[in-house]
Amino acid sequence: MSIRLYGSPFSTSTARVLAAISEIGLEVELVHVDLYSGEHKHDSHVEKNPFGQVPVLEDDEFVVFESRVITRYLVRKYGKKSGLLKEDNPRDAAAVDQWMEVETQHFNKPVATLVYQHLFRPHFDGVAADEKVVAEEVEKLEKVLDVYEGKLSKTKFLAGDSYSLADVHHVPYGHYLVTRTPHASLIDSRPHVKAWWDAVYSRPASKTATETLVMTP
């Protein structure tokens, strides 16, 4: 068995997969794709992902891209005992699917924009954050986290009282939000969200994944 993950050290999508890999205790070879030099747009990589993005997983001859698809594939094939997808019970599985979709559709966009404005825009473009955009995205994220606060007042984690892939998927951008932007208070000011995030972020797998999120080539 040969499993390779093609990704970048500062890619949140790569870290999302690494968090899931660590949770299920899987050994994977991480192959560094140099985004600075545009390696992800080279023909050799585009053959693996026609959109020229990272990460890409190779499991022997099987190739799959899109980080949230990769995580589900790995849990289904190698991590069933982890319970991260709760597929023994259709209703529990639906709850995981639902909150994975919430992360994709509601959490990801505003937090990704904030991280871009405060971290990637200055780093790559040498331009300060657009405060108008920041204010708009903070307002959007506040509304999302208010929903989370209500949900997490009833359950320890998003899809119930046990950890799931829905929680895992929040790790990379949650990390950047609280450590690399001035908006950690969005988490800290909501007691149930903070308790949830502390439980998520303190997991060894989360620490392992976020250690890769560095901004040097």
Coordinates of N, CA and C in Angstrom, one line a residue:
M1 N 0.8 -1.2 0.0 CA 0.0 0.0 0.0 C 0.9 1.2 0.0
S2 N 0.6 2.2 -0.9 CA 1.4 3.4 -1.0 C 0.4 4.6 -1.1
I3 N 0.4 5.4 -0.1 CA -0.5 6.6 0.0 C 0.3 7.8 0.0
R4 N 0.1 8.7 -1.0 CA 0.8 10.0 -1.0 C -0.3 11.1 -1.0
L5 N 0.1 12.2 -0.2 CA -0.7 13.4 -0.2 C 0.1 14.5 -0.8
Y6 N -0.3 15.1 -1.9 CA 0.4 16.2 -2.5 C -0.3 17.5 -2.0
G7 N 0.6 18.3 -1.3 CA 0.0 19.5 -0.7 C 1.0 20.5 -0.4
S8 N 0.6 21.6 0.3 CA 1.5 22.7 0.7 C 1.5 22.9 2.2
P9 N 2.6 23.4 2.8 CA 2.6 23.6 4.2 C 1.7 24.6 4.7
F10 N 1.3 25.6 3.9 CA 0.4 26.7 4.5 C -1.0 26.5 3.9
S11 N -1.3 25.5 3.2 CA -2.6 25.2 2.7 C -3.6 24.7 3.7
T12 N -4.7 25.5 3.9 CA -5.7 25.0 4.9 C -6.3 23.7 4.4
S13 N -6.5 23.5 3.1 CA -7.1 22.3 2.6 C -6.2 21.1 2.9
T14 N -4.9 21.3 2.7 CA -3.9 20.2 3.0 C -4.0 19.9 4.5
A15 N -4.0 20.9 5.4 CA -4.1 20.7 6.8 C -5.4 20.0 7.2
R16 N -6.5 20.3 6.5 CA -7.8 19.6 6.8 C -7.6 18.1 6.6
V17 N -7.0 17.7 5.5 CA -6.7 16.3 5.3 C -5.8 15.7 6.3
L18 N -4.7 16.4 6.7 CA -3.8 16.0 7.6 C -4.4 15.7 9.0
A19 N -5.3 16.6 9.4 CA -6.0 16.4 10.6 C -6.8 15.1 10.6
A20 N -7.5 14.8 9.5 CA -8.3 13.6 9.5 C -7.3 12.4 9.5
I21 N -6.2 12.5 8.7 CA -5.2 11.4 8.7 C -4.7 11.1 10.1
S22 N -4.4 12.1 10.8 CA -3.9 12.0 12.2 C -4.9 11.4 13.1
E23 N -6.2 11.8 12.9 CA -7.2 11.2 13.8 C -7.4 9.7 13.6
I24 N -7.2 9.2 12.4 CA -7.4 7.8 12.2 C -6.1 7.0 12.2
G25 N -5.0 7.7 12.5 CA -3.7 7.0 12.7 C -3.1 6.4 11.5
L26 N -3.3 7.1 10.3 CA -2.8 6.6 9.1 C -1.4 7.1 8.7
E27 N -0.6 6.3 8.1 CA 0.7 6.7 7.7 C 0.6 7.1 6.2
V28 N 0.9 8.4 5.9 CA 0.9 8.9 4.5 C 2.1 9.7 4.2
E29 N 2.6 9.6 3.0 CA 3.7 10.4 2.5 C 3.2 11.7 2.1
L30 N 3.7 12.8 2.7 CA 3.4 14.1 2.3 C 4.4 14.6 1.2
V31 N 3.9 14.9 0.1 CA 4.7 15.4 -1.0 C 4.5 16.9 -1.2
H32 N 5.5 17.7 -0.9 CA 5.4 19.2 -1.0 C 5.2 19.7 -2.4
V33 N 4.1 20.4 -2.6 CA 3.9 21.1 -3.9 C 4.2 22.5 -3.7
D34 N 5.1 23.1 -4.4 CA 5.6 24.5 -4.2 C 4.6 25.4 -4.9
L35 N 3.7 26.0 -4.1 CA 2.7 27.0 -4.7 C 3.4 28.3 -5.1
Y36 N 4.5 28.6 -4.4 CA 5.2 29.9 -4.7 C 5.7 29.9 -6.1
S37 N 6.2 28.7 -6.6 CA 6.8 28.6 -7.9 C 5.7 28.2 -9.0
G38 N 4.5 28.0 -8.5 CA 3.4 27.6 -9.4 C 3.5 26.1 -9.8
E39 N 4.1 25.3 -9.0 CA 4.2 23.9 -9.3 C 2.8 23.2 -9.4
H40 N 1.8 23.7 -8.7 CA 0.5 23.2 -8.8 C -0.2 23.4 -10.2
K41 N 0.4 24.3 -11.0 CA -0.1 24.5 -12.3 C 0.7 23.7 -13.4
H42 N 1.7 23.0 -13.0 CA 2.5 22.3 -14.0 C 1.7 21.1 -14.5
D43 N 2.0 20.6 -15.7 CA 1.2 19.5 -16.3 C 1.2 18.3 -15.4
S44 N 2.3 18.0 -14.7 CA 2.4 16.8 -13.9 C 1.4 16.8 -12.8
H45 N 1.1 18.0 -12.2 CA 0.1 18.1 -11.2 C -1.3 18.2 -11.7
V46 N -1.4 19.0 -12.8 CA -2.8 19.1 -13.4 C -3.3 17.8 -13.9
E47 N -2.5 16.8 -14.2 CA -2.9 15.5 -14.5 C -3.6 14.8 -13.3
K48 N -3.2 15.2 -12.1 CA -3.8 14.7 -10.9 C -5.0 15.4 -10.5
N49 N -5.0 16.8 -10.7 CA -6.1 17.6 -10.3 C -6.3 18.6 -11.5
P50 N -7.3 18.5 -12.3 CA -7.4 19.3 -13.5 C -7.6 20.8 -13.2
F51 N -7.9 21.1 -11.9 CA -8.1 22.5 -11.5 C -6.8 23.1 -11.0
G52 N -5.7 22.3 -10.9 CA -4.4 22.9 -10.5 C -4.4 23.3 -9.1
Q53 N -5.0 22.6 -8.2 CA -5.0 22.9 -6.8 C -4.5 21.8 -5.9
V54 N -4.3 22.1 -4.6 CA -3.9 21.1 -3.7 C -5.0 21.0 -2.6
P55 N -5.1 19.9 -1.9 CA -4.3 18.7 -2.0 C -4.9 17.7 -3.1
V56 N -4.0 16.7 -3.3 CA -4.4 15.5 -4.1 C -3.9 14.3 -3.4
L57 N -4.7 13.3 -3.3 CA -4.4 12.0 -2.7 C -4.2 10.9 -3.7
E58 N -3.1 10.2 -3.6 CA -2.9 9.0 -4.4 C -2.9 7.8 -3.5
D59 N -3.8 6.9 -3.7 CA -3.9 5.7 -2.9 C -3.6 4.5 -3.9
D60 N -2.4 4.1 -4.0 CA -1.9 3.2 -5.1 C -2.3 3.9 -6.4
E61 N -3.2 3.2 -7.2 CA -3.5 3.8 -8.5 C -4.7 4.8 -8.5
F62 N -5.4 4.8 -7.4 CA -6.6 5.7 -7.2 C -6.2 7.1 -6.9
V63 N -6.7 8.1 -7.6 CA -6.4 9.5 -7.4 C -7.7 10.2 -7.1
V64 N -7.6 11.1 -6.0 CA -8.8 11.8 -5.6 C -8.4 13.2 -5.2
F65 N -9.2 14.2 -5.5 CA -8.9 15.6 -5.1 C -10.1 16.2 -4.4
E66 N -10.0 17.4 -3.9 CA -11.0 18.1 -3.1 C -10.8 17.6 -1.6
S67 N -10.4 18.5 -0.7 CA -10.0 18.0 0.6 C -11.1 17.3 1.4
R68 N -12.3 17.8 1.3 CA -13.4 17.3 2.1 C -13.9 15.9 1.5
V69 N -13.6 15.7 0.2 CA -13.9 14.4 -0.4 C -12.8 13.4 0.1
I70 N -11.5 13.9 0.1 CA -10.4 13.1 0.5 C -10.6 12.6 2.0
T71 N -11.0 13.5 2.9 CA -11.2 13.1 4.2 C -12.2 12.0 4.4
R72 N -13.3 12.1 3.7 CA -14.4 11.1 3.8 C -13.9 9.8 3.2
Y73 N -13.2 9.9 2.1 CA -12.7 8.6 1.5 C -11.8 7.9 2.5
L74 N -10.9 8.6 3.1 CA -9.9 8.0 4.0 C -10.6 7.4 5.2
V75 N -11.6 8.1 5.8 CA -12.3 7.6 6.9 C -13.1 6.4 6.6
R76 N -13.7 6.4 5.4 CA -14.5 5.2 5.0 C -13.6 4.0 4.7
K77 N -12.4 4.2 4.1 CA -11.6 3.1 3.8 C -10.7 2.6 4.9
Y78 N -10.1 3.6 5.7 CA -9.1 3.3 6.7 C -9.5 3.6 8.1
G79 N -10.6 4.3 8.3 CA -10.9 4.8 9.7 C -12.3 4.6 10.1
K80 N -12.9 3.5 9.7 CA -14.3 3.2 10.1 C -14.4 3.1 11.6
K81 N -13.4 2.6 12.3 CA -13.5 2.4 13.8 C -13.4 3.7 14.5
S82 N -13.0 4.8 13.8 CA -12.9 6.1 14.4 C -14.2 6.7 14.8
G83 N -15.2 6.3 14.0 CA -16.6 6.8 14.2 C -16.7 8.2 13.7
L84 N -15.8 8.7 13.0 CA -15.8 10.2 12.6 C -17.0 10.5 11.6
L85 N -17.5 9.5 10.9 CA -18.7 9.7 10.0 C -20.0 9.1 10.6
K86 N -19.9 8.4 11.7 CA -21.0 7.8 12.4 C -22.0 7.1 11.4
E87 N -21.4 6.3 10.5 CA -22.2 5.7 9.5 C -22.9 4.4 9.9
D88 N -22.8 4.0 11.2 CA -23.6 2.9 11.7 C -25.0 3.3 11.9
N89 N -25.3 4.6 12.0 CA -26.7 5.0 12.3 C -27.0 6.1 11.3
P90 N -28.0 5.9 10.4 CA -28.3 6.9 9.3 C -28.6 8.3 9.8
R91 N -29.2 8.4 11.0 CA -29.5 9.7 11.5 C -28.3 10.4 12.0
D92 N -27.4 9.7 12.7 CA -26.2 10.3 13.2 C -25.3 10.6 12.0
A93 N -25.3 9.8 10.9 CA -24.5 10.1 9.8 C -25.0 11.3 9.1
A94 N -26.3 11.5 9.0 CA -26.9 12.7 8.4 C -26.6 13.9 9.2
A95 N -26.5 13.8 10.5 CA -26.0 15.0 11.3 C -24.6 15.4 11.0
V96 N -23.7 14.4 10.8 CA -22.4 14.7 10.4 C -22.3 15.4 9.0
D97 N -23.1 14.8 8.1 CA -23.2 15.4 6.7 C -23.7 16.8 6.8
Q98 N -24.7 17.0 7.6 CA -25.3 18.3 7.7 C -24.3 19.4 8.2
W99 N -23.6 19.1 9.2 CA -22.6 20.1 9.8 C -21.4 20.2 9.0
M100 N -21.0 19.1 8.2 CA -19.9 19.3 7.2 C -20.4 20.3 6.1
E101 N -21.6 20.2 5.8 CA -22.1 21.1 4.7 C -22.2 22.5 5.3
V102 N -22.6 22.7 6.6 CA -22.6 24.0 7.2 C -21.2 24.6 7.2
E103 N -20.2 23.8 7.5 CA -18.9 24.3 7.5 C -18.5 24.8 6.1
T104 N -18.9 24.1 5.1 CA -18.5 24.4 3.7 C -19.3 25.7 3.2
Q105 N -20.6 25.7 3.5 CA -21.5 26.7 2.9 C -21.5 28.0 3.8
H106 N -21.3 27.9 5.1 CA -21.6 29.1 6.0 C -20.4 29.6 6.7
F107 N -19.6 28.6 7.2 CA -18.4 29.0 8.0 C -17.2 29.4 7.2
N108 N -17.0 28.6 6.1 CA -15.7 28.7 5.4 C -15.5 30.0 4.7
K109 N -16.5 30.5 4.0 CA -16.4 31.7 3.2 C -16.0 32.9 4.0
P110 N -16.8 33.3 5.1 CA -16.3 34.5 5.8 C -15.0 34.3 6.5
V111 N -14.7 33.2 7.1 CA -13.5 33.0 7.8 C -12.3 33.0 6.8
A112 N -12.5 32.4 5.7 CA -11.4 32.4 4.7 C -11.1 33.8 4.2
T113 N -12.2 34.6 4.0 CA -12.0 36.0 3.6 C -11.2 36.8 4.6
L114 N -11.5 36.6 5.9 CA -10.8 37.3 7.0 C -9.4 36.9 7.0
V115 N -9.1 35.6 6.9 CA -7.7 35.1 6.9 C -7.0 35.7 5.7
Y116 N -7.6 35.7 4.6 CA -7.0 36.3 3.4 C -6.6 37.7 3.6
Q117 N -7.6 38.5 4.2 CA -7.4 39.9 4.3 C -6.3 40.2 5.3
H118 N -6.2 39.5 6.4 CA -5.2 39.8 7.5 C -3.9 39.1 7.3
L119 N -3.9 38.0 6.6 CA -2.6 37.2 6.5 C -2.1 37.0 5.1
F120 N -2.9 36.5 4.2 CA -2.4 36.2 2.8 C -2.3 37.5 2.0
R121 N -3.2 38.4 2.1 CA -3.1 39.6 1.3 C -1.9 40.4 1.6
P122 N -1.6 40.7 2.9 CA -0.3 41.4 3.2 C 0.9 40.6 2.8
H123 N 0.9 39.2 3.0 CA 2.0 38.4 2.8 C 2.4 38.3 1.3
F124 N 1.3 38.1 0.5 CA 1.6 37.8 -1.0 C 1.5 39.1 -1.8
D125 N 0.6 40.0 -1.4 CA 0.4 41.2 -2.3 C 1.0 42.5 -1.7
G126 N 1.4 42.4 -0.4 CA 2.0 43.6 0.2 C 1.0 44.7 0.5
V127 N -0.3 44.3 0.6 CA -1.3 45.3 0.8 C -2.1 45.0 2.1
A128 N -2.4 46.1 2.8 CA -3.1 46.0 4.1 C -4.5 45.5 3.8
A129 N -5.1 45.0 4.9 CA -6.5 44.5 4.9 C -7.4 45.6 4.5
D130 N -8.4 45.2 3.7 CA -9.5 46.2 3.3 C -10.5 46.2 4.5
E131 N -10.5 47.2 5.3 CA -11.4 47.2 6.5 C -12.9 47.2 6.2
K132 N -13.3 47.6 5.1 CA -14.7 47.5 4.7 C -15.1 46.0 4.5
V133 N -14.2 45.3 3.8 CA -14.5 43.9 3.6 C -14.4 43.2 4.9
V134 N -13.4 43.5 5.7 CA -13.3 42.9 7.0 C -14.5 43.0 7.8
A135 N -15.1 44.2 7.9 CA -16.3 44.5 8.7 C -17.5 43.7 8.2
E136 N -17.6 43.6 6.9 CA -18.7 42.8 6.3 C -18.6 41.3 6.7
E137 N -17.4 40.8 6.6 CA -17.2 39.4 6.8 C -17.3 39.0 8.3
V138 N -16.9 40.0 9.2 CA -17.0 39.8 10.6 C -18.5 39.7 10.9
E139 N -19.3 40.5 10.3 CA -20.7 40.5 10.6 C -21.4 39.1 10.1
K140 N -20.9 38.7 9.0 CA -21.4 37.4 8.5 C -21.0 36.2 9.4
L141 N -19.7 36.2 9.9 CA -19.2 35.2 10.7 C -19.9 35.2 12.1
E142 N -20.2 36.4 12.6 CA -20.9 36.5 13.9 C -22.3 35.8 13.8
K143 N -23.0 36.0 12.7 CA -24.3 35.3 12.6 C -24.1 33.8 12.5
V144 N -23.1 33.4 11.8 CA -22.9 31.9 11.8 C -22.5 31.4 13.2
L145 N -21.7 32.1 13.9 CA -21.3 31.6 15.2 C -22.4 31.7 16.2
D146 N -23.3 32.6 16.0 CA -24.5 32.6 16.9 C -25.3 31.4 16.7
V147 N -25.4 30.9 15.5 CA -26.1 29.6 15.3 C -25.3 28.5 16.0
Y148 N -24.0 28.5 15.8 CA -23.2 27.5 16.5 C -23.4 27.5 18.0
E149 N -23.4 28.7 18.5 CA -23.6 28.9 20.0 C -24.9 28.2 20.4
G150 N -25.9 28.4 19.7 CA -27.2 27.7 20.1 C -27.1 26.2 20.0
K151 N -26.5 25.7 18.9 CA -26.3 24.3 18.7 C -25.5 23.7 19.8
L152 N -24.4 24.3 20.1 CA -23.4 23.8 21.0 C -23.8 24.0 22.5
S153 N -24.9 24.7 22.7 CA -25.5 24.7 24.1 C -26.2 23.4 24.4
K154 N -26.4 22.6 23.3 CA -27.2 21.4 23.5 C -26.3 20.1 23.4
T155 N -25.3 20.2 22.6 CA -24.4 19.1 22.4 C -22.9 19.5 22.5
K156 N -22.0 18.6 22.8 CA -20.6 19.0 23.0 C -20.0 19.3 21.7
F157 N -20.3 18.5 20.7 CA -19.7 18.8 19.3 C -20.9 19.1 18.4
L158 N -20.5 19.4 17.1 CA -21.5 19.9 16.2 C -22.5 18.8 15.8
A159 N -22.1 17.6 15.6 CA -23.0 16.5 15.2 C -23.4 15.6 16.3
G160 N -23.3 16.1 17.6 CA -23.7 15.3 18.7 C -22.7 15.4 19.8
D161 N -22.7 14.4 20.7 CA -21.8 14.5 21.9 C -20.4 13.8 21.6
S162 N -20.2 13.3 20.4 CA -18.9 12.7 20.1 C -18.3 13.4 18.9
Y163 N -17.0 13.4 18.9 CA -16.3 14.1 17.8 C -16.5 13.5 16.5
S164 N -16.6 14.3 15.5 CA -16.9 13.8 14.1 C -16.0 14.6 13.1
L165 N -16.2 14.2 11.8 CA -15.4 14.8 10.8 C -15.9 16.2 10.6
A166 N -17.2 16.5 11.0 CA -17.7 17.9 10.9 C -16.8 18.8 11.7
D167 N -16.4 18.4 12.9 CA -15.5 19.2 13.7 C -14.1 19.3 13.1
V168 N -13.6 18.2 12.7 CA -12.3 18.1 12.1 C -12.1 19.2 11.0
H169 N -13.2 19.3 10.2 CA -13.1 20.2 9.0 C -12.9 21.7 9.4
H170 N -13.2 22.0 10.6 CA -13.0 23.4 11.1 C -11.6 23.7 11.5
V171 N -10.8 22.7 11.7 CA -9.5 22.9 12.3 C -8.6 24.0 11.6
P172 N -8.3 23.9 10.3 CA -7.3 24.8 9.7 C -7.7 26.3 9.8
Y173 N -8.9 26.6 9.3 CA -9.3 28.0 9.4 C -9.6 28.5 10.8
G174 N -10.1 27.6 11.6 CA -10.2 28.0 13.0 C -8.9 28.4 13.6
H175 N -7.9 27.6 13.3 CA -6.5 27.9 13.8 C -6.0 29.2 13.3
Y176 N -6.2 29.5 12.0 CA -5.7 30.8 11.5 C -6.5 31.9 12.1
L177 N -7.8 31.7 12.3 CA -8.7 32.8 12.8 C -8.2 33.2 14.2
V178 N -7.9 32.2 15.1 CA -7.6 32.6 16.4 C -6.1 33.0 16.6
T179 N -5.3 32.5 15.7 CA -3.8 32.8 15.9 C -3.3 33.9 15.0
R180 N -3.9 34.1 13.9 CA -3.3 35.0 12.9 C -4.2 36.2 12.4
T181 N -5.3 36.3 13.1 CA -6.2 37.5 12.8 C -6.5 38.1 14.2
P182 N -7.0 39.4 14.2 CA -7.4 40.0 15.4 C -8.9 39.7 15.9
H183 N -9.4 38.5 15.4 CA -10.8 38.2 15.6 C -11.0 37.0 16.5
A184 N -10.1 36.6 17.3 CA -10.2 35.5 18.2 C -11.4 35.7 19.1
S185 N -11.8 36.9 19.4 CA -12.9 37.2 20.3 C -14.2 36.7 19.7
L186 N -14.3 36.5 18.4 CA -15.5 35.9 17.8 C -15.8 34.5 18.4
I187 N -14.7 33.8 18.7 CA -14.8 32.5 19.4 C -14.9 32.7 20.9
D188 N -14.0 33.5 21.5 CA -13.9 33.6 22.9 C -15.2 34.2 23.6
S189 N -15.9 35.0 22.8 CA -17.1 35.7 23.4 C -18.3 34.8 23.5
R190 N -18.2 33.7 22.9 CA -19.4 32.7 22.9 C -19.0 31.5 23.7
P191 N -19.5 31.4 24.9 CA -18.9 30.3 25.8 C -19.0 28.9 25.3
H192 N -20.1 28.6 24.6 CA -20.3 27.2 24.1 C -19.4 27.0 22.9
V193 N -19.3 28.0 22.1 CA -18.4 27.9 20.9 C -16.9 27.8 21.4
K194 N -16.6 28.6 22.4 CA -15.2 28.5 22.9 C -14.9 27.1 23.5
A195 N -15.9 26.6 24.3 CA -15.6 25.2 24.9 C -15.5 24.2 23.8
W196 N -16.3 24.3 22.8 CA -16.2 23.4 21.6 C -14.8 23.6 20.9
W197 N -14.4 24.8 20.7 CA -13.2 25.0 20.0 C -12.0 24.6 20.8
D198 N -12.0 24.8 22.1 CA -10.9 24.3 23.0 C -10.8 22.8 22.9
A199 N -12.0 22.1 22.9 CA -11.9 20.7 22.8 C -11.4 20.2 21.4
V200 N -11.8 20.9 20.4 CA -11.3 20.5 19.0 C -9.8 20.8 18.9
Y201 N -9.4 22.0 19.3 CA -8.1 22.5 19.0 C -7.0 21.8 19.9
S202 N -7.4 21.3 21.0 CA -6.5 20.7 21.9 C -6.2 19.2 21.6
R203 N -6.9 18.7 20.6 CA -6.7 17.3 20.2 C -5.3 17.1 19.6
P204 N -4.6 16.1 19.8 CA -3.3 15.9 19.2 C -3.3 16.0 17.7
A205 N -4.3 15.4 17.1 CA -4.4 15.5 15.6 C -4.5 16.9 15.1
S206 N -5.2 17.7 15.8 CA -5.3 19.2 15.4 C -4.0 19.8 15.6
K207 N -3.3 19.6 16.6 CA -1.9 20.2 16.8 C -1.0 19.7 15.7
T208 N -1.0 18.4 15.4 CA -0.2 17.9 14.3 C -0.5 18.6 13.0
A209 N -1.7 18.7 12.7 CA -2.1 19.3 11.4 C -1.8 20.8 11.3
T210 N -2.0 21.5 12.4 CA -1.8 23.0 12.3 C -0.3 23.3 12.4
E211 N 0.5 22.4 12.9 CA 2.0 22.7 12.9 C 2.5 22.9 11.5
T212 N 1.8 22.3 10.5 CA 2.2 22.5 9.1 C 1.9 23.8 8.5
L213 N 1.0 24.6 9.1 CA 0.5 25.8 8.5 C 1.6 26.9 8.8
V214 N 2.5 27.0 7.9 CA 3.6 28.0 8.0 C 3.6 28.8 6.7
M215 N 4.1 30.0 6.7 CA 4.0 30.9 5.6 C 5.3 31.1 4.8
T216 N 6.3 30.2 5.0 CA 7.5 30.2 4.2 C 7.5 29.2 3.1
P217 N 8.2 29.5 2.0 CA 8.2 28.5 0.9 C 8.8 27.2 1.3

